[in-house]
Coordinates of C-alpha atoms and ligand atoms in Angstrom, one line a residue:
M1 CA -68.9 -47.0 -59.5
F2 CA -65.7 -48.4 -60.8
D3 CA -66.2 -51.9 -62.0
L4 CA -62.8 -53.5 -61.3
E5 CA -63.6 -56.9 -62.9
L6 CA -64.9 -55.3 -66.1
N7 CA -62.1 -52.8 -66.3
L8 CA -59.4 -55.3 -65.8
G9 CA -60.9 -57.4 -68.6
V10 CA -61.0 -54.4 -70.9
V11 CA -57.5 -53.5 -70.1
E12 CA -56.3 -57.0 -70.6
N13 CA -57.9 -57.1 -74.1
F14 CA -56.6 -53.7 -74.9
R15 CA -53.1 -54.8 -73.9
K16 CA -53.3 -57.9 -76.1
A17 CA -54.2 -55.8 -79.1
N18 CA -51.6 -53.1 -78.3
P19 CA -48.7 -54.8 -76.5
P20 CA -46.2 -51.9 -76.2
L21 CA -48.7 -49.7 -74.3
S22 CA -47.8 -48.7 -70.7
S23 CA -49.2 -50.9 -67.9
I24 CA -50.6 -47.8 -66.1
L25 CA -53.1 -47.2 -68.9
V26 CA -56.6 -46.5 -67.4
L27 CA -59.6 -47.0 -69.6
S28 CA -63.1 -45.8 -68.9
K29 CA -66.0 -48.3 -68.8
E30 CA -68.0 -46.8 -71.7
N31 CA -65.4 -45.9 -74.2
V32 CA -62.4 -48.1 -74.6
F33 CA -61.1 -46.1 -77.5
M34 CA -61.5 -42.4 -78.2
P35 CA -64.3 -42.1 -80.8
K36 CA -63.0 -40.9 -84.2
F37 CA -63.2 -37.2 -85.2
Q38 CA -66.4 -37.0 -87.3
G39 CA -65.3 -34.2 -89.6
V40 CA -63.1 -34.5 -92.7
V41 CA -59.3 -34.5 -91.9
H42 CA -57.3 -32.7 -94.6
S43 CA -53.8 -33.9 -93.8
K44 CA -51.1 -31.4 -94.3
L45 CA -48.6 -34.3 -94.7
P46 CA -50.7 -36.9 -96.6
N47 CA -47.7 -39.0 -97.5
T48 CA -46.1 -39.1 -94.1
G49 CA -46.4 -42.2 -91.9
T50 CA -44.4 -43.4 -88.9
T51 CA -40.7 -42.8 -89.5
I52 CA -38.5 -45.8 -90.4
F53 CA -36.4 -45.1 -87.3
T54 CA -39.4 -45.8 -85.1
V55 CA -40.4 -48.8 -87.1
M56 CA -36.9 -50.4 -87.1
S57 CA -36.3 -49.7 -83.4
K58 CA -39.7 -51.2 -82.5
L59 CA -39.0 -54.3 -84.6
A60 CA -35.5 -54.6 -83.0
S61 CA -37.0 -54.6 -79.5
E62 CA -39.8 -57.0 -80.5
V63 CA -37.5 -59.6 -81.8
G64 CA -34.6 -58.8 -79.4
A65 CA -32.2 -57.7 -82.2
I66 CA -29.1 -55.6 -81.7
N67 CA -30.2 -52.1 -82.6
L68 CA -27.8 -50.4 -85.0
S69 CA -30.7 -48.6 -86.7
Q70 CA -31.5 -45.4 -84.9
G71 CA -28.7 -42.8 -84.4
F72 CA -28.1 -42.8 -80.7
P73 CA -25.4 -44.1 -78.4
D74 CA -26.0 -47.2 -76.2
F75 CA -23.4 -45.9 -73.7
P76 CA -24.0 -43.4 -71.0
C77 CA -23.2 -39.7 -71.1
S78 CA -20.6 -38.2 -68.7
E79 CA -21.4 -38.6 -65.0
E80 CA -20.1 -35.0 -64.6
L81 CA -22.8 -33.8 -66.9
I82 CA -25.5 -35.6 -65.0
S83 CA -24.4 -34.2 -61.7
L84 CA -24.2 -30.7 -63.3
V85 CA -27.9 -31.0 -64.3
N86 CA -28.6 -32.1 -60.7
Q87 CA -26.8 -29.1 -59.3
S88 CA -28.5 -26.8 -61.8
M89 CA -31.9 -28.0 -60.6
R90 CA -30.9 -27.6 -57.0
K91 CA -29.6 -24.1 -57.6
G92 CA -33.0 -23.3 -58.8
F93 CA -32.7 -23.0 -62.6
N94 CA -36.2 -24.5 -62.9
Q95 CA -38.3 -21.7 -64.5
Y96 CA -38.3 -20.4 -68.0
A97 CA -34.9 -19.5 -69.5
P98 CA -34.7 -16.3 -71.5
M99 CA -36.4 -16.7 -74.9
P100 CA -33.1 -17.0 -77.0
G101 CA -31.4 -19.1 -74.3
L102 CA -29.1 -18.6 -71.3
L103 CA -26.8 -15.7 -72.2
E104 CA -23.8 -17.4 -70.6
L105 CA -24.3 -20.5 -72.8
R106 CA -24.6 -18.3 -75.9
E107 CA -21.3 -16.6 -74.9
T108 CA -19.6 -20.0 -74.5
I109 CA -20.9 -21.0 -78.0
A110 CA -19.7 -17.8 -79.6
E111 CA -16.3 -18.4 -78.2
K112 CA -16.3 -22.1 -79.3
I113 CA -17.3 -21.1 -82.8
Q114 CA -14.7 -18.3 -83.0
N115 CA -11.9 -20.7 -81.9
A116 CA -12.9 -23.4 -84.4
Y117 CA -14.0 -21.5 -87.5
S118 CA -12.8 -17.9 -87.0
A119 CA -16.3 -16.6 -87.3
V120 CA -17.7 -14.1 -84.9
Y121 CA -21.4 -14.3 -83.8
H122 CA -22.9 -11.9 -81.4
P123 CA -24.2 -13.9 -78.4
E124 CA -27.2 -11.6 -77.9
T125 CA -28.5 -11.4 -81.4
E126 CA -27.1 -14.1 -83.5
I127 CA -27.3 -17.3 -81.4
T128 CA -30.4 -19.1 -80.2
I129 CA -30.6 -22.2 -78.0
T130 CA -33.2 -24.6 -79.3
S131 CA -35.0 -27.8 -78.2
G132 CA -32.7 -29.9 -80.4
G133 CA -31.5 -29.7 -84.0
T134 CA -34.8 -30.7 -85.5
Q135 CA -36.6 -27.8 -83.9
A136 CA -33.9 -25.4 -85.1
L137 CA -34.3 -26.8 -88.6
Y138 CA -38.1 -26.6 -88.5
T139 CA -38.2 -23.1 -87.1
A140 CA -35.7 -21.8 -89.6
I141 CA -37.7 -23.2 -92.5
A142 CA -41.0 -21.9 -91.0
A143 CA -39.5 -18.5 -90.6
M144 CA -38.2 -18.2 -94.1
V145 CA -40.3 -20.3 -96.5
K146 CA -43.6 -19.0 -97.8
E147 CA -46.3 -20.6 -100.0
G148 CA -44.8 -21.6 -103.4
D149 CA -41.2 -21.0 -102.4
E150 CA -38.8 -23.6 -103.7
V151 CA -36.2 -25.3 -101.4
I152 CA -33.4 -27.3 -102.8
L153 CA -32.4 -30.3 -100.8
F154 CA -30.1 -33.2 -101.4
E155 CA -31.2 -36.9 -101.3
P156 CA -30.7 -39.1 -99.5
A157 CA -31.8 -36.6 -96.8
Y158 CA -32.7 -36.4 -93.2
D159 CA -36.4 -36.8 -93.2
S160 CA -37.5 -33.7 -91.3
Y161 CA -36.4 -31.2 -94.1
A162 CA -39.0 -32.0 -96.7
A163 CA -41.8 -32.2 -94.1
A164 CA -40.9 -28.8 -92.7
V165 CA -40.8 -27.3 -96.1
E166 CA -44.2 -28.7 -97.0
L167 CA -45.8 -27.6 -93.8
S168 CA -44.8 -24.1 -94.7
G169 CA -46.3 -24.4 -98.1
G170 CA -43.0 -24.6 -99.8
I171 CA -41.9 -27.0 -102.6
P172 CA -39.0 -29.3 -102.0
I173 CA -36.8 -29.6 -105.1
Y174 CA -34.9 -32.8 -104.8
I175 CA -31.4 -33.3 -106.2
Q176 CA -29.7 -36.6 -105.8
L177 CA -26.2 -36.9 -104.3
K178 CA -24.1 -39.0 -106.6
A179 CA -23.3 -42.5 -105.3
P180 CA -21.0 -44.2 -104.3
D181 CA -19.2 -41.2 -102.7
F182 CA -22.5 -39.1 -102.5
H183 CA -21.0 -35.9 -103.9
I184 CA -23.0 -32.9 -105.1
D185 CA -23.0 -32.1 -108.8
W186 CA -22.9 -28.3 -108.6
N187 CA -23.7 -27.9 -112.3
E188 CA -27.0 -29.6 -111.6
V189 CA -27.7 -27.4 -108.7
K190 CA -27.0 -24.3 -110.7
K191 CA -29.6 -25.4 -113.3
M192 CA -32.2 -25.9 -110.6
I193 CA -31.8 -22.4 -109.2
R194 CA -34.7 -20.1 -110.2
Q195 CA -36.4 -16.9 -109.1
K196 CA -38.5 -19.0 -106.7
T197 CA -35.5 -20.7 -105.0
K198 CA -35.7 -19.4 -101.4
M199 CA -33.4 -21.8 -99.6
I200 CA -30.8 -24.5 -100.1
I201 CA -30.4 -27.1 -97.3
I202 CA -27.0 -28.8 -96.9
N203 CA -25.8 -31.3 -94.4
T204 CA -22.2 -32.0 -93.5
P205 CA -21.0 -34.5 -92.2
H206 CA -23.9 -36.2 -93.8
N207 CA -26.6 -38.5 -92.5
P208 CA -27.0 -41.1 -93.9
A209 CA -24.3 -41.0 -96.5
S210 CA -21.3 -40.3 -94.1
A211 CA -19.9 -37.9 -96.8
V212 CA -18.5 -34.5 -96.0
L213 CA -18.4 -31.3 -98.0
S214 CA -15.0 -30.0 -99.0
A215 CA -13.8 -26.4 -99.1
Q216 CA -14.2 -26.7 -102.9
D217 CA -17.9 -27.6 -102.4
M218 CA -18.3 -24.5 -100.2
L219 CA -16.7 -22.3 -102.8
Q220 CA -19.1 -23.6 -105.5
L221 CA -22.0 -23.0 -103.2
E222 CA -20.8 -19.4 -102.6
K223 CA -20.4 -18.9 -106.4
I224 CA -23.9 -20.1 -107.4
T225 CA -25.7 -18.2 -104.6
K226 CA -23.8 -14.9 -105.3
N227 CA -26.2 -12.0 -106.1
T228 CA -29.3 -14.1 -105.1
D229 CA -31.6 -13.9 -102.0
I230 CA -31.1 -17.5 -101.3
V231 CA -30.8 -18.5 -97.6
I232 CA -28.6 -21.5 -96.8
L233 CA -29.7 -23.8 -94.0
S234 CA -26.6 -25.8 -93.0
D235 CA -27.2 -28.8 -90.8
E236 CA -23.9 -29.4 -89.0
V237 CA -25.1 -31.5 -86.1
Y238 CA -22.2 -34.0 -86.7
E239 CA -19.5 -31.2 -86.8
H240 CA -17.3 -33.1 -84.3
L241 CA -17.8 -36.5 -85.9
I242 CA -15.2 -36.2 -88.7
F243 CA -12.4 -38.6 -89.4
D244 CA -8.9 -39.3 -90.8
G245 CA -7.6 -35.8 -90.0
L246 CA -10.2 -34.1 -92.2
E247 CA -11.3 -30.6 -91.1
H248 CA -15.0 -29.8 -90.8
Q249 CA -15.7 -27.3 -93.6
S250 CA -18.5 -25.3 -91.9
V251 CA -20.2 -22.6 -93.9
M252 CA -19.0 -20.3 -91.1
R253 CA -15.5 -20.5 -92.5
F254 CA -16.7 -18.8 -95.6
P255 CA -17.7 -15.2 -94.8
K256 CA -19.8 -14.8 -98.0
L257 CA -21.7 -18.0 -97.2
A258 CA -22.0 -17.3 -93.4
E259 CA -23.8 -14.0 -94.1
R260 CA -26.6 -15.9 -95.8
S261 CA -26.7 -19.0 -93.6
F262 CA -28.4 -20.5 -90.6
V263 CA -26.2 -23.1 -89.1
V264 CA -27.7 -25.9 -86.9
F265 CA -26.1 -27.9 -84.1
S266 CA -27.2 -30.6 -81.6
F267 CA -26.0 -31.1 -78.1
G268 CA -27.7 -34.5 -78.4
K269 CA -25.1 -35.6 -80.9
T270 CA -22.1 -33.9 -79.2
L271 CA -22.8 -34.9 -75.6
H272 CA -24.3 -38.4 -76.1
V273 CA -27.7 -37.1 -74.9
T274 CA -30.1 -37.4 -77.8
G275 CA -33.0 -37.7 -75.4
W276 CA -32.4 -34.3 -74.0
K277 CA -33.4 -32.6 -77.3
M278 CA -31.1 -29.6 -76.9
G279 CA -29.3 -27.7 -79.7
Y280 CA -28.7 -24.3 -81.1
I281 CA -28.7 -22.3 -84.2
V282 CA -26.6 -19.3 -85.4
G283 CA -27.1 -16.8 -88.2
P284 CA -26.8 -13.2 -89.1
E285 CA -28.9 -10.8 -87.0
N286 CA -31.6 -10.0 -89.5
L287 CA -32.2 -13.7 -90.2
M288 CA -32.1 -14.6 -86.5
K289 CA -34.7 -11.9 -85.8
E290 CA -37.1 -13.7 -88.0
F291 CA -36.2 -17.1 -86.5
R292 CA -36.9 -15.8 -83.0
K293 CA -40.4 -14.5 -84.0
V294 CA -41.3 -18.2 -84.7
H295 CA -39.3 -19.7 -81.9
Q296 CA -41.0 -17.6 -79.2
F297 CA -44.5 -18.8 -80.3
T298 CA -43.6 -22.5 -80.7
V299 CA -41.2 -23.4 -77.8
F300 CA -40.6 -20.0 -76.4
S301 CA -37.4 -21.1 -74.6
A302 CA -35.5 -24.4 -74.3
N303 CA -35.0 -26.4 -71.1
H304 CA -33.4 -24.2 -68.6
P305 CA -31.5 -26.5 -66.2
F306 CA -29.9 -28.4 -69.1
Q307 CA -28.6 -25.1 -70.5
W308 CA -26.9 -24.2 -67.3
A309 CA -25.3 -27.6 -67.0
I310 CA -24.2 -27.7 -70.7
N311 CA -22.6 -24.3 -70.3
E312 CA -20.5 -25.5 -67.3
F313 CA -19.6 -28.7 -69.2
L314 CA -18.5 -27.0 -72.4
K315 CA -16.0 -24.9 -70.5
N316 CA -13.7 -27.9 -70.6
K317 CA -12.8 -28.2 -74.3
E318 CA -11.7 -31.8 -73.9
N319 CA -15.3 -32.6 -73.3
Y320 CA -15.8 -32.3 -77.1
N321 CA -12.3 -32.3 -78.6
Y322 CA -12.0 -36.0 -78.1
L323 CA -15.0 -36.8 -80.3
P324 CA -13.3 -37.3 -83.7
R325 CA -10.8 -39.8 -82.2
F326 CA -13.4 -41.6 -80.1
F327 CA -15.8 -42.2 -83.0
Q328 CA -13.1 -43.0 -85.5
E329 CA -12.0 -45.8 -83.2
K330 CA -15.5 -47.1 -83.2
R331 CA -15.8 -46.9 -87.0
D332 CA -12.5 -48.7 -87.4
L333 CA -13.5 -51.4 -84.9
F334 CA -16.7 -52.0 -86.7
L335 CA -15.0 -52.1 -90.1
Q336 CA -12.3 -54.5 -88.8
L337 CA -14.9 -56.8 -87.2
T338 CA -17.1 -57.0 -90.3
K339 CA -14.1 -57.4 -92.7
G340 CA -14.8 -61.1 -93.1
S341 CA -18.5 -60.6 -93.9
R342 CA -20.2 -60.3 -97.2
F343 CA -21.2 -56.7 -96.3
K344 CA -18.9 -54.3 -98.1
P345 CA -18.4 -50.8 -96.5
L346 CA -18.6 -47.5 -98.4
E347 CA -16.3 -44.7 -97.4
C348 CA -17.3 -43.1 -94.1
K349 CA -15.7 -39.7 -93.6
G350 CA -18.0 -38.4 -90.9
S351 CA -21.1 -38.9 -88.8
Y352 CA -21.7 -42.1 -86.8
F353 CA -23.1 -44.1 -89.6
Q354 CA -21.5 -46.8 -91.7
L355 CA -23.1 -47.6 -95.1
M356 CA -22.7 -51.2 -96.3
T357 CA -23.6 -52.7 -99.6
Y358 CA -25.1 -56.2 -99.4
K359 CA -25.0 -56.9 -103.2
E360 CA -22.9 -60.0 -102.6
I361 CA -25.6 -61.5 -100.4
T362 CA -28.9 -60.8 -102.1
E363 CA -30.8 -58.7 -104.6
E364 CA -33.7 -58.2 -102.3
K365 CA -35.1 -54.6 -101.8
D366 CA -33.2 -52.9 -99.1
T367 CA -36.4 -52.4 -97.0
D368 CA -37.2 -56.2 -97.2
F369 CA -33.6 -57.2 -96.5
A370 CA -33.4 -54.8 -93.5
V371 CA -36.5 -56.5 -92.0
R372 CA -35.1 -60.0 -92.7
L373 CA -31.7 -59.1 -91.3
T374 CA -33.4 -57.9 -88.1
K375 CA -35.7 -60.9 -87.7
E376 CA -33.5 -63.7 -88.9
Y377 CA -30.0 -62.6 -88.0
G378 CA -30.8 -60.2 -85.1
V379 CA -29.2 -56.9 -86.3
A380 CA -31.4 -53.9 -87.0
S381 CA -30.2 -51.3 -89.6
I382 CA -31.8 -48.6 -91.8
P383 CA -32.4 -49.2 -95.5
I384 CA -31.2 -46.1 -97.5
S385 CA -34.0 -46.0 -100.0
V386 CA -36.3 -44.5 -97.3
F387 CA -34.2 -41.3 -97.3
Y388 CA -35.5 -40.5 -100.8
H389 CA -38.9 -39.1 -101.7
K390 CA -39.2 -41.7 -104.4
P391 CA -37.2 -44.8 -103.3
V392 CA -33.8 -45.2 -104.9
D393 CA -32.5 -48.6 -104.0
N394 CA -28.7 -49.0 -104.2
N395 CA -28.8 -52.1 -101.9
L396 CA -27.3 -50.1 -99.0
L397 CA -28.0 -50.4 -95.3
R398 CA -27.0 -47.9 -92.7
F399 CA -25.4 -49.1 -89.4
C400 CA -25.0 -46.8 -86.4
F401 CA -21.6 -47.4 -84.7
A402 CA -22.2 -45.1 -81.8
K403 CA -22.3 -48.2 -79.6
Q404 CA -20.3 -49.9 -76.9
N405 CA -17.5 -52.0 -78.3
E406 CA -19.3 -55.1 -76.9
T407 CA -22.4 -54.2 -78.9
L408 CA -20.4 -53.8 -82.1
E409 CA -18.6 -57.1 -81.5
K410 CA -21.9 -58.9 -81.0
A411 CA -23.5 -57.3 -84.1
A412 CA -20.5 -58.0 -86.3
E413 CA -20.4 -61.6 -85.2
K414 CA -24.0 -61.9 -86.4
L415 CA -23.3 -60.0 -89.7
C416 CA -20.4 -62.3 -90.4
R417 CA -22.8 -65.2 -90.3
V418 CA -25.0 -63.8 -93.1
Ligands
PLP1 C1 -28.7 -34.8 -90.1 C2 -29.4 -34.6 -88.8 N1 -29.9 -33.4 -88.5 C3 -30.5 -33.2 -87.4 C4 -30.8 -34.2 -86.5 C5 -31.6 -33.8 -85.2 O1 -30.9 -33.6 -84.1 P1 -31.7 -33.5 -82.7 O2 -31.8 -34.9 -82.2 O3 -30.9 -32.6 -81.9 O4 -33.1 -32.9 -83.0 C6 -30.3 -35.5 -86.7 C7 -30.6 -36.5 -85.8 O5 -30.5 -37.7 -86.1 C8 -29.6 -35.7 -87.9 O6 -29.2 -36.9 -88.2

């Protein structure tokens, strides 16, 4: 028999100990918690804990701070996009999509890429729709990297790269971007390339450094990978978030690079729907064939009704062409509003992140100061040292400006008080 009194008491105690848990939690009488696994757990990622993004967002919500930490907009996506998803479900696109994705969407993407970068990808064999950029990155790494292979990545780095490399038995080879403009020293890269180098991961526009790679960078990359079997994994999820008239230098503009590259994109970033976890990857046929072997046994196919809706939405180019202007205005507003503060901005050429140095305020560790700033001043950010495998503390915080102007105004007001 269900003992209501006892269960309510148990639930109450559990809630006190775990406040964020959902109120619909149902606990059995005998076992409040799942007993621990009695065997030995050999973690494949022993050094990985909860990501800083989760930690800071949780802290922000606990103390009621303005959350400029995690990279997502606080404004809604287009109404039209939502009604297209609705229509799509009503039209019956509710069963599995084809494994590589809806062909019509892949055709639209092929056309979009050809217009922007003059590169031609075959929709049937060289484009795959994924469950977000992170899945595309993971699957590409899992498909390419074997035990003992070395993968060069640049720090500060988006945190999924190294984890995916390690899960495949690969060895991340870390090269630091050179502050304050976070450029790549290509001579250093050249020295690190060895027989075992399987892959180089680049990211432009860059999270968290907001730097972008130039055509010169791409030519250097082309030169040092010439006559090697190195595959490039180019994370271009912020392709449309590039400012001050700069052109996005995709690897796809450089035919010799494109023929050895996977290129990753995220509809989450482009359409303000990070929660949908939709993206895509492009690459030459023989690389894509290997990608799909892993993709079909991990996700099989990405969300079908969203693919249909996104395809309809992308037919109007203005639905993404406005992005550089839109986010540049947000960046400029944030810079103008924080001008009087003791936070000093670094150059932000792309992405929706603004780095700020707080050297004028304190010499505290960035992780400590980020927590204090959240608790005492009510603005959550991300400390940059966490983007390194061994923390490098340049006293920098990352603020996400993909927010309503009102949010930026409130946050800036608080930052000016520090
Ligand atoms: C550099 C970079 N790559 C990839 C992603 C992941 O994109 P998605 O949310 O589509 O998985 C992010 C998200 O923050 C990112 O910043």
